[in-house]
mmCIF file of C-alpha atoms and ligand atoms in Angstrom:
data_model
loop_
_atom_site.group_PDB
_atom_site.id
_atom_site.type_symbol
_atom_site.label_atom_id
_atom_site.label_comp_id
_atom_site.label_asym_id
_atom_site.label_seq_id
_atom_site.Cartn_x
_atom_site.Cartn_y
_atom_site.Cartn_z
ATOM 1 C CA UNK A 19 85.986 76.897 117.908
ATOM 2 C CA UNK A 20 87.001 74.316 116.243
ATOM 3 C CA UNK A 21 90.961 73.787 116.797
ATOM 4 C CA UNK A 22 90.919 70.100 116.014
ATOM 5 C CA UNK A 23 90.611 70.276 112.015
ATOM 6 C CA UNK A 24 93.709 69.511 109.498
ATOM 7 C CA UNK A 25 93.057 73.234 107.841
ATOM 8 C CA UNK A 26 92.997 74.802 110.983
ATOM 9 C CA UNK A 27 96.567 73.815 111.244
ATOM 10 C CA UNK A 28 97.615 75.029 108.015
ATOM 11 C CA UNK A 29 97.156 78.526 109.010
ATOM 12 C CA UNK A 30 99.560 80.732 109.703
ATOM 13 C CA UNK A 31 99.904 83.814 112.130
ATOM 14 C CA UNK A 32 99.528 85.643 109.103
ATOM 15 C CA UNK A 33 96.378 84.315 107.565
ATOM 16 C CA UNK A 34 94.796 84.867 111.380
ATOM 17 C CA UNK A 35 95.735 88.395 110.690
ATOM 18 C CA UNK A 36 94.153 88.751 107.465
ATOM 19 C CA UNK A 37 90.994 86.566 108.575
ATOM 20 C CA UNK A 38 91.077 89.753 110.964
ATOM 21 C CA UNK A 39 91.343 92.713 108.982
ATOM 22 C CA UNK A 40 88.344 91.755 105.940
ATOM 23 C CA UNK A 41 86.317 91.270 108.936
ATOM 24 C CA UNK A 42 87.268 94.470 110.182
ATOM 25 C CA UNK A 43 87.294 95.763 106.696
ATOM 26 C CA UNK A 44 84.272 94.399 105.616
ATOM 27 C CA UNK A 45 82.032 96.604 109.190
ATOM 28 C CA UNK A 46 83.818 99.659 108.466
ATOM 29 C CA UNK A 47 83.558 99.899 104.684
ATOM 30 C CA UNK A 48 79.654 99.122 105.068
ATOM 31 C CA UNK A 49 79.732 101.414 108.372
ATOM 32 C CA UNK A 50 80.903 104.474 105.099
ATOM 33 C CA UNK A 51 78.459 103.117 102.752
ATOM 34 C CA UNK A 52 75.485 103.456 105.380
ATOM 35 C CA UNK A 53 76.993 106.922 106.661
ATOM 36 C CA UNK A 54 77.099 107.906 102.543
ATOM 37 C CA UNK A 55 73.098 106.674 102.501
ATOM 38 C CA UNK A 56 72.193 108.871 104.854
ATOM 39 C CA UNK A 57 74.394 111.947 103.505
ATOM 40 C CA UNK A 58 72.098 111.208 100.525
ATOM 41 C CA UNK A 59 74.884 110.796 98.569
ATOM 42 C CA UNK A 60 74.124 107.066 97.765
ATOM 43 C CA UNK A 61 70.449 105.729 96.185
ATOM 44 C CA UNK A 62 68.742 102.915 96.325
ATOM 45 C CA UNK A 63 69.097 100.372 99.129
ATOM 46 C CA UNK A 64 71.966 99.886 101.284
ATOM 47 C CA UNK A 65 72.355 96.514 102.614
ATOM 48 C CA UNK A 66 74.537 95.724 105.826
ATOM 49 C CA UNK A 67 75.778 92.422 106.774
ATOM 50 C CA UNK A 68 76.598 93.323 110.147
ATOM 51 C CA UNK A 69 76.667 89.539 111.809
ATOM 52 C CA UNK A 70 77.327 88.072 109.399
ATOM 53 C CA UNK A 71 81.126 89.071 108.778
ATOM 54 C CA UNK A 72 82.071 85.505 110.547
ATOM 55 C CA UNK A 73 79.942 83.956 107.822
ATOM 56 C CA UNK A 74 80.938 85.961 104.722
ATOM 57 C CA UNK A 75 84.917 86.309 105.532
ATOM 58 C CA UNK A 76 85.915 82.396 106.828
ATOM 59 C CA UNK A 77 83.897 81.396 103.467
ATOM 60 C CA UNK A 78 86.031 82.993 100.770
ATOM 61 C CA UNK A 79 88.897 83.292 102.315
ATOM 62 C CA UNK A 80 88.825 78.623 101.396
ATOM 63 C CA UNK A 81 88.721 79.573 97.789
ATOM 64 C CA UNK A 82 91.283 80.054 96.072
ATOM 65 C CA UNK A 83 92.018 82.445 92.453
ATOM 66 C CA UNK A 84 90.524 79.898 89.962
ATOM 67 C CA UNK A 85 87.468 79.275 92.013
ATOM 68 C CA UNK A 86 84.068 81.079 91.791
ATOM 69 C CA UNK A 87 82.378 83.039 93.733
ATOM 70 C CA UNK A 88 78.577 83.852 93.883
ATOM 71 C CA UNK A 89 78.336 85.998 97.057
ATOM 72 C CA UNK A 90 74.473 88.202 98.648
ATOM 73 C CA UNK A 91 73.970 91.251 99.563
ATOM 74 C CA UNK A 92 75.318 90.419 103.304
ATOM 75 C CA UNK A 93 78.973 89.108 101.726
ATOM 76 C CA UNK A 94 80.225 92.594 100.811
ATOM 77 C CA UNK A 95 83.790 91.063 102.329
ATOM 78 C CA UNK A 96 83.527 88.487 100.256
ATOM 79 C CA UNK A 97 84.157 90.614 97.962
ATOM 80 C CA UNK A 98 87.425 91.872 98.932
ATOM 81 C CA UNK A 99 89.066 88.525 100.139
ATOM 82 C CA UNK A 100 88.284 87.418 96.725
ATOM 83 C CA UNK A 101 90.526 90.246 95.467
ATOM 84 C CA UNK A 102 88.479 92.743 95.088
ATOM 85 C CA UNK A 103 89.609 96.468 95.001
ATOM 86 C CA UNK A 104 88.129 98.636 97.308
ATOM 87 C CA UNK A 105 88.426 101.999 95.584
ATOM 88 C CA UNK A 106 85.746 99.506 92.978
ATOM 89 C CA UNK A 107 83.943 98.665 95.435
ATOM 90 C CA UNK A 108 83.758 102.761 95.812
ATOM 91 C CA UNK A 109 82.821 103.586 92.743
ATOM 92 C CA UNK A 110 80.039 101.027 92.238
ATOM 93 C CA UNK A 111 78.017 101.974 95.725
ATOM 94 C CA UNK A 112 78.220 105.395 94.951
ATOM 95 C CA UNK A 113 76.943 104.685 91.259
ATOM 96 C CA UNK A 114 80.172 106.151 89.484
ATOM 97 C CA UNK A 115 80.373 106.038 85.430
ATOM 98 C CA UNK A 116 83.895 103.940 85.929
ATOM 99 C CA UNK A 117 82.679 101.214 88.006
ATOM 100 C CA UNK A 118 81.950 97.768 86.766
ATOM 101 C CA UNK A 119 78.517 98.004 85.735
ATOM 102 C CA UNK A 120 79.013 102.329 84.882
ATOM 103 C CA UNK A 121 76.716 103.123 87.314
ATOM 104 C CA UNK A 122 73.597 101.781 86.372
ATOM 105 C CA UNK A 123 73.459 100.303 90.194
ATOM 106 C CA UNK A 124 74.741 101.254 93.252
ATOM 107 C CA UNK A 125 75.501 97.539 95.564
ATOM 108 C CA UNK A 126 76.545 94.380 94.690
ATOM 109 C CA UNK A 127 74.925 93.715 91.115
ATOM 110 C CA UNK A 128 77.935 93.350 89.657
ATOM 111 C CA UNK A 129 80.269 90.526 87.886
ATOM 112 C CA UNK A 130 83.606 90.449 87.425
ATOM 113 C CA UNK A 131 84.635 87.901 85.089
ATOM 114 C CA UNK A 132 88.794 88.260 85.977
ATOM 115 C CA UNK A 133 87.939 87.654 89.747
ATOM 116 C CA UNK A 134 85.476 85.099 88.862
ATOM 117 C CA UNK A 135 82.444 87.129 90.942
ATOM 118 C CA UNK A 136 79.336 87.132 90.153
ATOM 119 C CA UNK A 137 77.388 89.376 91.982
ATOM 120 C CA UNK A 138 73.810 88.758 93.238
ATOM 121 C CA UNK A 139 70.898 88.441 91.630
ATOM 122 C CA UNK A 140 68.041 90.300 93.277
ATOM 123 C CA UNK A 141 65.537 87.864 92.956
ATOM 124 C CA UNK A 142 67.910 86.045 95.151
ATOM 125 C CA UNK A 143 67.201 81.801 94.812
ATOM 126 C CA UNK A 144 67.754 82.404 90.835
ATOM 127 C CA UNK A 145 71.988 82.705 91.547
ATOM 128 C CA UNK A 146 71.506 78.583 92.703
ATOM 129 C CA UNK A 147 70.918 77.513 88.887
ATOM 130 C CA UNK A 148 73.094 80.186 87.446
ATOM 131 C CA UNK A 149 76.189 79.170 90.146
ATOM 132 C CA UNK A 150 75.138 75.723 89.354
ATOM 133 C CA UNK A 151 75.739 76.371 85.498
ATOM 134 C CA UNK A 152 78.877 77.139 85.996
ATOM 135 C CA UNK A 153 79.640 74.102 88.196
ATOM 136 C CA UNK A 154 79.404 72.182 85.143
ATOM 137 C CA UNK A 155 80.999 74.853 82.558
ATOM 138 C CA UNK A 156 83.712 73.296 84.868
ATOM 139 C CA UNK A 157 82.511 70.016 85.091
ATOM 140 C CA UNK A 158 82.727 69.837 80.953
ATOM 141 C CA UNK A 159 86.413 71.772 80.296
ATOM 142 C CA UNK A 160 87.576 69.760 83.560
ATOM 143 C CA UNK A 161 88.521 72.404 86.026
ATOM 144 C CA UNK A 162 89.520 71.859 88.702
ATOM 145 C CA UNK A 163 87.946 75.442 89.991
ATOM 146 C CA UNK A 164 84.570 74.833 92.686
ATOM 147 C CA UNK A 165 81.740 77.541 92.856
ATOM 148 C CA UNK A 166 80.736 79.569 96.221
ATOM 149 C CA UNK A 167 76.839 80.058 96.455
ATOM 150 C CA UNK A 168 75.185 81.823 99.331
ATOM 151 C CA UNK A 169 71.602 82.085 99.659
ATOM 152 C CA UNK A 170 69.625 83.589 102.351
ATOM 153 C CA UNK A 171 67.557 80.633 104.513
ATOM 154 C CA UNK A 172 64.442 82.779 103.209
ATOM 155 C CA UNK A 173 65.927 82.167 100.165
ATOM 156 C CA UNK A 174 66.774 78.994 100.580
ATOM 157 C CA UNK A 175 62.217 78.325 100.291
ATOM 158 C CA UNK A 176 62.157 78.716 96.530
ATOM 159 C CA UNK A 177 61.872 76.259 93.229
ATOM 160 C CA UNK A 178 65.107 77.311 92.382
ATOM 161 C CA UNK A 179 67.145 75.941 95.370
ATOM 162 C CA UNK A 180 65.268 72.195 94.667
ATOM 163 C CA UNK A 181 66.221 72.491 91.061
ATOM 164 C CA UNK A 182 69.630 73.205 91.227
ATOM 165 C CA UNK A 183 70.342 70.938 94.391
ATOM 166 C CA UNK A 184 68.570 68.320 91.908
ATOM 167 C CA UNK A 185 70.793 69.039 89.290
ATOM 168 C CA UNK A 186 74.147 69.667 91.403
ATOM 169 C CA UNK A 187 74.129 66.387 93.230
ATOM 170 C CA UNK A 188 72.776 63.769 90.595
ATOM 171 C CA UNK A 189 75.894 65.232 88.678
ATOM 172 C CA UNK A 190 78.383 65.829 90.762
ATOM 173 C CA UNK A 191 78.711 69.764 90.198
ATOM 174 C CA UNK A 192 81.784 71.361 92.304
ATOM 175 C CA UNK A 193 79.204 73.931 93.889
ATOM 176 C CA UNK A 194 79.291 74.708 97.833
ATOM 177 C CA UNK A 195 75.868 76.546 98.880
ATOM 178 C CA UNK A 196 76.066 78.326 101.884
ATOM 179 C CA UNK A 197 72.831 78.937 103.720
ATOM 180 C CA UNK A 198 73.136 82.076 105.612
ATOM 181 C CA UNK A 199 70.217 81.543 108.304
ATOM 182 C CA UNK A 200 70.956 85.225 109.954
ATOM 183 C CA UNK A 201 67.040 84.342 111.562
ATOM 184 C CA UNK A 202 64.526 86.991 109.652
ATOM 185 C CA UNK A 203 63.650 86.958 105.963
ATOM 186 C CA UNK A 204 62.951 90.788 106.052
ATOM 187 C CA UNK A 205 60.843 90.568 108.401
ATOM 188 C CA UNK A 206 59.811 86.797 108.466
ATOM 189 C CA UNK A 207 61.397 84.744 110.931
ATOM 190 C CA UNK A 208 62.712 81.522 111.454
ATOM 191 C CA UNK A 209 59.984 79.971 112.799
ATOM 192 C CA UNK A 210 56.948 81.350 110.516
ATOM 193 C CA UNK A 211 59.583 79.389 106.923
ATOM 194 C CA UNK A 212 59.544 75.826 107.980
ATOM 195 C CA UNK A 213 59.109 73.303 110.400
ATOM 196 C CA UNK A 214 62.429 71.848 109.730
ATOM 197 C CA UNK A 215 63.999 70.908 112.273
ATOM 198 C CA UNK A 216 68.117 72.758 110.839
ATOM 199 C CA UNK A 217 67.761 74.158 107.051
ATOM 200 C CA UNK A 218 71.197 71.541 106.295
ATOM 201 C CA UNK A 219 68.608 68.507 106.796
ATOM 202 C CA UNK A 220 67.619 69.597 103.576
ATOM 203 C CA UNK A 221 70.623 68.051 102.466
ATOM 204 C CA UNK A 222 69.250 64.370 102.730
ATOM 205 C CA UNK A 223 66.249 64.920 99.988
ATOM 206 C CA UNK A 224 69.602 65.205 97.541
ATOM 207 C CA UNK A 225 72.462 62.881 98.919
ATOM 208 C CA UNK A 226 74.910 65.305 99.913
ATOM 209 C CA UNK A 227 76.318 66.719 103.296
ATOM 210 C CA UNK A 228 74.994 68.737 104.835
ATOM 211 C CA UNK A 229 76.092 70.802 108.258
ATOM 212 C CA UNK A 230 74.493 73.449 110.389
ATOM 213 C CA UNK A 231 77.898 75.848 112.158
ATOM 214 C CA UNK A 232 78.004 78.657 114.552
ATOM 215 C CA UNK A 233 78.489 81.635 111.833
ATOM 216 C CA UNK A 234 79.479 83.434 114.786
ATOM 217 C CA UNK A 235 82.755 81.691 114.337
ATOM 218 C CA UNK A 236 85.404 82.458 111.289
ATOM 219 C CA UNK A 237 87.467 79.436 112.007
ATOM 220 C CA UNK A 238 84.961 76.676 111.942
ATOM 221 C CA UNK A 239 83.074 78.864 109.090
ATOM 222 C CA UNK A 240 86.953 78.640 107.325
ATOM 223 C CA UNK A 241 87.405 74.901 108.623
ATOM 224 C CA UNK A 242 83.722 73.390 107.751
ATOM 225 C CA UNK A 243 83.822 75.276 104.350
ATOM 226 C CA UNK A 244 87.611 74.356 103.179
ATOM 227 C CA UNK A 245 86.597 70.401 103.984
ATOM 228 C CA UNK A 246 83.424 71.441 100.837
ATOM 229 C CA UNK A 247 85.901 73.238 99.196
ATOM 230 C CA UNK A 248 88.379 70.459 98.841
ATOM 231 C CA UNK A 249 85.621 67.583 98.844
ATOM 232 C CA UNK A 250 84.314 69.477 95.290
ATOM 233 C CA UNK A 251 87.326 69.741 94.257
ATOM 234 C CA UNK A 252 88.326 65.854 94.108
ATOM 235 C CA UNK A 253 85.003 65.696 92.348
ATOM 236 C CA UNK A 254 82.888 64.469 94.991
ATOM 237 C CA UNK A 255 80.228 66.961 94.187
ATOM 238 C CA UNK A 256 78.478 69.860 95.737
ATOM 239 C CA UNK A 257 77.554 70.581 100.329
ATOM 240 C CA UNK A 258 75.160 72.847 101.682
ATOM 241 C CA UNK A 259 76.559 74.002 104.846
ATOM 242 C CA UNK A 260 73.932 76.606 106.829
ATOM 243 C CA UNK A 261 75.745 78.942 108.738
ATOM 244 C CA UNK A 262 73.746 80.253 112.069
ATOM 245 C CA UNK A 263 73.895 83.798 112.777
ATOM 246 C CA UNK A 264 71.791 87.176 112.821
ATOM 247 C CA UNK A 265 71.373 90.371 111.026
ATOM 248 C CA UNK A 266 72.063 92.672 113.844
ATOM 249 C CA UNK A 267 69.931 95.706 111.326
ATOM 250 C CA UNK A 268 67.052 96.530 109.425
ATOM 251 C CA UNK A 269 66.841 94.777 105.973
ATOM 252 C CA UNK A 270 68.059 97.743 104.054
ATOM 253 C CA UNK A 271 69.281 101.148 105.680
ATOM 254 C CA UNK A 272 65.344 102.640 105.552
ATOM 255 C CA UNK A 273 64.191 99.767 107.987
ATOM 256 C CA UNK A 274 64.197 100.226 111.185
ATOM 257 C CA UNK A 275 63.642 96.525 112.198
ATOM 258 C CA UNK A 276 60.995 96.880 114.409
ATOM 259 C CA UNK A 277 59.807 93.343 114.128
ATOM 260 C CA UNK A 278 62.456 92.516 116.198
ATOM 261 C CA UNK A 279 62.659 92.379 119.623
ATOM 262 C CA UNK A 280 65.449 93.693 120.981
ATOM 263 C CA UNK A 281 66.054 91.009 123.564
ATOM 264 C CA UNK A 282 67.217 88.871 120.793
ATOM 265 C CA UNK A 283 69.174 91.605 119.460
ATOM 266 C CA UNK A 284 71.158 91.331 122.686
ATOM 267 C CA UNK A 285 71.619 87.880 122.696
ATOM 268 C CA UNK A 286 73.010 88.169 119.561
ATOM 269 C CA UNK A 287 75.370 91.051 120.716
ATOM 270 C CA UNK A 288 77.425 89.058 122.554
ATOM 271 C CA UNK A 289 78.693 86.627 119.693
ATOM 272 C CA UNK A 290 79.768 89.961 117.723
ATOM 273 C CA UNK A 291 82.089 87.829 115.463
ATOM 274 C CA UNK A 292 85.323 90.402 115.418
ATOM 275 C CA UNK A 293 84.682 90.881 119.048
ATOM 276 C CA UNK A 294 85.229 87.104 119.673
ATOM 277 C CA UNK A 295 87.559 86.739 116.817
ATOM 278 C CA UNK A 296 89.681 89.336 118.742
ATOM 279 C CA UNK A 297 90.341 88.182 121.920
ATOM 280 C CA UNK A 298 91.265 84.351 120.933
ATOM 281 C CA UNK A 299 93.575 86.685 119.197
ATOM 282 C CA UNK A 300 94.384 88.685 122.013
ATOM 283 C CA UNK A 301 94.595 84.858 123.597
ATOM 284 C CA UNK A 302 96.529 83.190 121.283
ATOM 285 C CA UNK A 303 99.146 86.448 121.253
ATOM 286 C CA UNK A 304 98.785 86.871 117.689
ATOM 287 C CA UNK A 305 96.659 90.598 118.450
ATOM 288 C CA UNK A 306 97.920 92.733 120.773
ATOM 289 C CA UNK A 307 97.038 96.267 121.188
ATOM 290 C CA UNK A 308 99.216 98.277 118.361
ATOM 291 C CA UNK A 309 99.001 95.388 116.270
ATOM 292 C CA UNK A 310 95.858 96.361 116.533
ATOM 293 C CA UNK A 311 95.863 100.045 116.113
ATOM 294 C CA UNK A 312 97.421 99.551 112.923
ATOM 295 C CA UNK A 313 95.046 97.345 111.137
ATOM 296 C CA UNK A 314 92.709 99.402 112.088
ATOM 297 C CA UNK A 315 94.600 102.465 110.932
ATOM 298 C CA UNK A 316 95.923 100.692 108.073
ATOM 299 C CA UNK A 317 92.226 100.006 107.134
ATOM 300 C CA UNK A 318 90.836 103.520 108.113
ATOM 301 C CA UNK A 319 92.702 105.508 105.635
ATOM 302 C CA UNK A 320 92.194 102.842 102.705
ATOM 303 C CA UNK A 321 88.750 103.675 103.397
ATOM 304 C CA UNK A 322 89.417 107.445 102.585
ATOM 305 C CA UNK A 323 91.605 107.183 99.740
ATOM 306 C CA UNK A 324 88.612 105.367 98.240
ATOM 307 C CA UNK A 325 86.227 107.312 99.163
ATOM 308 C CA UNK A 326 87.938 110.624 98.410
ATOM 309 C CA UNK A 327 88.522 108.869 94.631
ATOM 310 C CA UNK A 328 85.080 107.155 94.076
ATOM 311 C CA UNK A 329 83.325 110.898 95.186
ATOM 312 C CA UNK A 330 85.895 112.577 92.792
ATOM 313 C CA UNK A 331 85.297 110.209 90.149
ATOM 314 C CA UNK A 332 82.281 111.249 87.251
ATOM 315 C CA UNK A 333 78.854 110.032 87.238
ATOM 316 C CA UNK A 334 77.516 108.692 84.348
ATOM 317 C CA UNK A 335 76.148 111.165 81.812
ATOM 318 C CA UNK A 336 72.580 110.546 81.200
ATOM 319 C CA UNK A 337 72.409 110.784 77.877
ATOM 320 C CA UNK A 338 74.868 108.869 76.981
ATOM 321 C CA UNK A 339 75.039 105.926 79.582
ATOM 322 C CA UNK A 340 71.773 105.496 80.983
ATOM 323 C CA UNK A 341 70.252 103.211 78.268
ATOM 324 C CA UNK A 342 72.582 100.747 77.323
ATOM 325 C CA UNK A 343 71.996 98.205 79.400
ATOM 326 C CA UNK A 344 73.999 95.525 77.702
ATOM 327 C CA UNK A 345 77.219 95.896 78.083
ATOM 328 C CA UNK A 346 78.274 94.476 74.751
ATOM 329 C CA UNK A 347 76.862 96.752 73.407
ATOM 330 C CA UNK A 348 78.755 99.915 74.178
HETATM 331 C C1 LIG B 410 61.453 88.207 94.204
HETATM 332 C C2 LIG B 410 62.135 88.967 94.820
HETATM 333 N N1 LIG B 410 60.611 88.860 96.131
HETATM 334 C C3 LIG B 410 61.120 90.240 97.105
HETATM 335 C C4 LIG B 410 62.404 90.424 97.178
HETATM 336 C C5 LIG B 410 63.037 91.878 97.697
HETATM 337 N N2 LIG B 410 64.238 91.159 98.952
HETATM 338 C C6 LIG B 410 65.500 91.401 99.023
HETATM 339 S S1 LIG B 410 65.791 90.020 99.666
HETATM 340 C C7 LIG B 410 64.590 90.081 100.537
HETATM 341 C C8 LIG B 410 64.554 88.896 102.262
HETATM 342 C C9 LIG B 410 65.722 87.604 101.639
HETATM 343 O O1 LIG B 410 65.368 86.997 102.938
HETATM 344 P P1 LIG B 410 66.533 85.636 102.877
HETATM 345 O O2 LIG B 410 66.875 85.053 102.173
HETATM 346 O O3 LIG B 410 66.856 85.486 104.970
HETATM 347 O O4 LIG B 410 68.294 86.925 103.497
HETATM 348 P P2 LIG B 410 68.504 87.830 103.714
HETATM 349 O O5 LIG B 410 68.182 89.068 103.722
HETATM 350 O O6 LIG B 410 67.822 87.700 104.965
HETATM 351 O O7 LIG B 410 69.768 87.842 103.869
HETATM 352 C C10 LIG B 410 63.352 90.225 100.238
HETATM 353 C C11 LIG B 410 62.214 90.201 100.767
HETATM 354 C C12 LIG B 410 63.273 90.873 95.629
HETATM 355 N N3 LIG B 410 64.643 91.006 95.804
HETATM 356 N N4 LIG B 410 63.071 89.463 95.545
#
């Protein structure tokens, strides 16, 4: 763990506990979504960010409320850090009529312009040019915001990645791109995706900073992202951060990941982001059993509340809602 960074020195004990709260919330939220899927209450794809909690939370924690977030399907916790309400997220995943997409989608594919969250586009690479477009608008308007966008290591192999970075680097746009290297793109392991030493080396081709970090260490993720965010805010342009972690479950709930060697999962299980951080907080005496129970109980009751709220909320009426794809025409 890095402890020398100026950004870490500025964190209070309350901030340290917030990081723990959000990582634990992300895992518990996703566990309940998975249970709802198994109960047949959620249909379609259910994606898990297990193993990615430190990356999603540490990075989003580096943003201000005026910044823009373009999360991926492994980053549910980043929505919460950016201020998204648990009830709204539950409505969205349960496809309810009052959800941001009014029941047209049941995952993170929604936008919340007030919170400046622009949920993922399925064709992941296509998100990067859109994020770059927002960064261009920020520059035109002379604002101080930045855009934080995530891409999988698999998604970083498509043409949109290159187009967006070529454009953003030349124009010095305030874009931070995190490559979540979680070892697999569906069933394709990293060694079948690239023969390069590391994904962050791609930054060299654009003349921008590129760094590879331990994506299971929330403090390292936070401090490196914060540095890139502040650099972008000063008008110095984009950065690439390769956050190395492991997709601890299948691509989606229907995939048992038979193609991932059990020994590989076991190796990464030793580096579980939440357990690692928890023991650090115990060592620093910021966390103890009683504070831990308090936080976990709070999360349980918040999730239960959101769950009851969303399960009791109405589903969309097919005759009225399902065919109105463009919301402004409602
Ligand atoms: C054009 C297209 N092909 C396939 C898919 C299905 N799909 C969604 S995510 C994904 C894997 C992406 O891998 P990676 O970018 O490494 O992200 P990860 O899922 O591992 O986090 C696939 C195959 C898609 N959404 N769009």
